[in-house]
């Protein structure tokens, strides 16, 4: 019984196989695919054929009414074949067709009105042929066409009204042709258009108003042309635009406010243009922009507010700008959501200590292939999410030993290809590298000394005091001696962290001991006094309650001094006035005495 049931299930397939021509595969669902030595449309069962795929065949000509027998055929495709001629009525008698694909053939000319009966056609692909020109009559009747692909042909010119009838068109692909200019009104009737691809043509200019009626456009691709300039406000009438690609053109300047009124833009590419400068007012409010490509240009710097309106930016590619030598301090101030920043292969020689201060979400930072000689100690202080950092192939000679203290999420660090100067100043970063070797992915490629000559190619993580000869004078002598002695000598109260070291021989012979010594990696200030061959050292800590108390006491003393000075000045002023009065009184009394004596003298006479 089960055998009979299985045979009944297989019967339609067996029947179909007997009707399927040689070189074809027929599906019970109505799909037929044929390849190989086929020179004409195969004879198929019209009652079950819905889809016909002819690939890599020898068909050269489509005859008159080739598809009329297939009354249920909805989609047909002839691709990668030798097809070079189509009869003017090849598709007559098949008005039900929804999709026609004639890609990758040898077609150069289409008869006018060849698709005039295909009023239900939604998809037409004529790409990768040898088409030289297209008449507006070719699309006559295609009022329901949604997708048109005529890319990778040899079209050099289009009539202004060629797409006039295609009012339902959503997708238009004109890439890979030889178009040098576009009529201003070419796209004005395509108000439903969502994607327009004009890449890989020979466009040199774009007329103002070309895209004015494309209010629903989502994707505009203009890359790989020869565009030298764009008119102001060219993109202002596309508020729905999501993707704008302008890369690989000949743009040296972009008009101010060119990218205003694009609130929904998520991706913008400007790379591989000979841009010399950018205007201060270039980008409008772009809260949804996530991806910006601005590389391979001639920019020497960029406006400080370039990214100010891109608060949701995730990926920023600002690399391969060989003339980019400086970055404004606040350039990345307003990018709290940025996850990847590429600054590799530029000409950067230094970076401001706060240049990355606003990048709290940054995970990948590429700074390789620049000319950086050093970096500020706090440059990564406000990048807590940083995971991948590439500093390779710069001119780095030193790095502060605490530069990566705040990069607690760091997983991968590249340091090779730099010009490390292995004197005693390298010890702090060398010790950090030695303790964090698991983070550095290129130790085997040469994180090694460049100079002095006798240490060249020595790995930084293996350096010692002895290798650097730090025990023969200078600050390092003081530091090493101090550490060694502290291990043997207990600290002496009071609370100012006083300690003493017996170093009379060193003091007499070593010029490193001065009356005041400032330590780079130690306390803020170290004072020393000498008495009977001993060096008494005491420090003022830079942080903590003691430092706060000392600061407060200093302020009080300073205020008291100011008050005393003012009081002294006032007292002197009052004293001066009293002295003036006393002087006047004294002068008056003397005159009266003298008068009496004169009178007495006269009486005697």
mmCIF file of N, CA, C and O in Angstrom, residues 263 265-266 285-292 307-316 334-339:
data_model
loop_
_atom_site.group_PDB
_atom_site.id
_atom_site.type_symbol
_atom_site.label_atom_id
_atom_site.label_comp_id
_atom_site.label_asym_id
_atom_site.label_seq_id
_atom_site.Cartn_x
_atom_site.Cartn_y
_atom_site.Cartn_z
ATOM 1 N N UNK A 263 19.139 65.657 7.467
ATOM 2 C CA UNK A 263 19.055 65.190 8.858
ATOM 3 C C UNK A 263 19.074 63.680 9.017
ATOM 4 O O UNK A 263 19.344 63.177 10.108
ATOM 5 N N UNK A 265 20.940 61.518 7.066
ATOM 6 C CA UNK A 265 22.124 60.907 6.474
ATOM 7 C C UNK A 265 22.847 60.026 7.494
ATOM 8 O O UNK A 265 23.109 60.451 8.617
ATOM 9 N N UNK A 266 23.178 58.788 7.087
ATOM 10 C CA UNK A 266 23.891 57.862 7.971
ATOM 11 C C UNK A 266 25.302 57.557 7.476
ATOM 12 O O UNK A 266 26.148 57.120 8.250
ATOM 13 N N UNK A 285 22.868 69.815 10.773
ATOM 14 C CA UNK A 285 22.541 68.938 11.897
ATOM 15 C C UNK A 285 22.392 67.504 11.386
ATOM 16 O O UNK A 285 21.477 67.187 10.637
ATOM 17 N N UNK A 286 23.303 66.625 11.807
ATOM 18 C CA UNK A 286 23.319 65.234 11.338
ATOM 19 C C UNK A 286 23.364 64.290 12.530
ATOM 20 O O UNK A 286 24.369 63.637 12.800
ATOM 21 N N UNK A 287 22.297 64.200 13.250
ATOM 22 C CA UNK A 287 22.261 63.354 14.439
ATOM 23 C C UNK A 287 22.324 61.875 14.116
ATOM 24 O O UNK A 287 22.671 61.065 14.978
ATOM 25 N N UNK A 288 22.018 61.484 12.885
ATOM 26 C CA UNK A 288 21.986 60.057 12.538
ATOM 27 C C UNK A 288 23.224 59.597 11.771
ATOM 28 O O UNK A 288 23.339 58.410 11.466
ATOM 29 N N UNK A 289 24.113 60.506 11.458
ATOM 30 C CA UNK A 289 25.311 60.118 10.718
ATOM 31 C C UNK A 289 26.164 59.179 11.571
ATOM 32 O O UNK A 289 26.526 59.505 12.700
ATOM 33 N N UNK A 290 26.499 58.009 11.022
ATOM 34 C CA UNK A 290 27.267 57.014 11.750
ATOM 35 C C UNK A 290 28.623 56.728 11.118
ATOM 36 O O UNK A 290 29.524 56.242 11.800
ATOM 37 N N UNK A 291 28.792 57.030 9.850
ATOM 38 C CA UNK A 291 30.002 56.623 9.145
ATOM 39 C C UNK A 291 30.469 57.748 8.227
ATOM 40 O O UNK A 291 29.709 58.206 7.387
ATOM 41 N N UNK A 292 31.726 58.183 8.415
ATOM 42 C CA UNK A 292 32.292 59.255 7.598
ATOM 43 C C UNK A 292 33.672 58.824 7.107
ATOM 44 O O UNK A 292 34.530 58.432 7.898
ATOM 45 N N UNK A 307 33.171 68.122 13.004
ATOM 46 C CA UNK A 307 32.351 67.000 13.469
ATOM 47 C C UNK A 307 31.359 67.402 14.563
ATOM 48 O O UNK A 307 30.736 66.542 15.189
ATOM 49 N N UNK A 308 31.208 68.698 14.781
ATOM 50 C CA UNK A 308 30.389 69.163 15.903
ATOM 51 C C UNK A 308 28.925 68.761 15.788
ATOM 52 O O UNK A 308 28.249 68.577 16.805
ATOM 53 N N UNK A 309 28.419 68.610 14.563
ATOM 54 C CA UNK A 309 27.012 68.246 14.372
ATOM 55 C C UNK A 309 26.819 66.757 14.110
ATOM 56 O O UNK A 309 25.752 66.336 13.672
ATOM 57 N N UNK A 310 27.840 65.954 14.388
ATOM 58 C CA UNK A 310 27.771 64.518 14.113
ATOM 59 C C UNK A 310 27.820 63.730 15.414
ATOM 60 O O UNK A 310 28.624 62.814 15.584
ATOM 61 N N UNK A 311 26.986 64.054 16.348
ATOM 62 C CA UNK A 311 27.092 63.505 17.699
ATOM 63 C C UNK A 311 26.864 62.001 17.774
ATOM 64 O O UNK A 311 27.195 61.386 18.788
ATOM 65 N N UNK A 312 26.316 61.392 16.741
ATOM 66 C CA UNK A 312 26.052 59.948 16.767
ATOM 67 C C UNK A 312 27.055 59.166 15.921
ATOM 68 O O UNK A 312 26.865 57.972 15.675
ATOM 69 N N UNK A 313 28.126 59.827 15.492
ATOM 70 C CA UNK A 313 29.114 59.175 14.625
ATOM 71 C C UNK A 313 29.735 57.970 15.325
ATOM 72 O O UNK A 313 30.127 58.037 16.488
ATOM 73 N N UNK A 314 29.825 56.847 14.566
ATOM 74 C CA UNK A 314 30.390 55.604 15.111
ATOM 75 C C UNK A 314 31.767 55.298 14.523
ATOM 76 O O UNK A 314 32.649 54.827 15.215
ATOM 77 N N UNK A 315 31.925 55.528 13.216
ATOM 78 C CA UNK A 315 33.166 55.177 12.529
ATOM 79 C C UNK A 315 33.663 56.392 11.749
ATOM 80 O O UNK A 315 32.975 56.915 10.883
ATOM 81 N N UNK A 316 34.895 56.815 12.041
ATOM 82 C CA UNK A 316 35.492 57.973 11.392
ATOM 83 C C UNK A 316 36.835 57.560 10.800
ATOM 84 O O UNK A 316 37.741 57.128 11.514
ATOM 85 N N UNK A 334 32.828 66.465 20.324
ATOM 86 C CA UNK A 334 31.386 66.209 20.367
ATOM 87 C C UNK A 334 31.011 64.835 19.819
ATOM 88 O O UNK A 334 29.953 64.666 19.216
ATOM 89 N N UNK A 335 31.889 63.857 20.004
ATOM 90 C CA UNK A 335 31.655 62.512 19.459
ATOM 91 C C UNK A 335 31.654 61.477 20.571
ATOM 92 O O UNK A 335 32.501 60.576 20.619
ATOM 93 N N UNK A 336 30.694 61.539 21.475
ATOM 94 C CA UNK A 336 30.695 60.597 22.609
ATOM 95 C C UNK A 336 30.401 59.164 22.210
ATOM 96 O O UNK A 336 30.653 58.245 22.999
ATOM 97 N N UNK A 337 29.874 58.939 20.997
ATOM 98 C CA UNK A 337 29.516 57.580 20.570
ATOM 99 C C UNK A 337 30.520 56.979 19.586
ATOM 100 O O UNK A 337 30.308 55.862 19.105
ATOM 101 N N UNK A 338 31.597 57.707 19.285
ATOM 102 C CA UNK A 338 32.569 57.212 18.323
ATOM 103 C C UNK A 338 33.245 55.945 18.845
ATOM 104 O O UNK A 338 33.750 55.913 19.967
ATOM 105 N N UNK A 339 33.260 54.898 18.005
ATOM 106 C CA UNK A 339 33.842 53.616 18.388
ATOM 107 C C UNK A 339 35.164 53.337 17.680
ATOM 108 O O UNK A 339 36.027 52.658 18.228
#
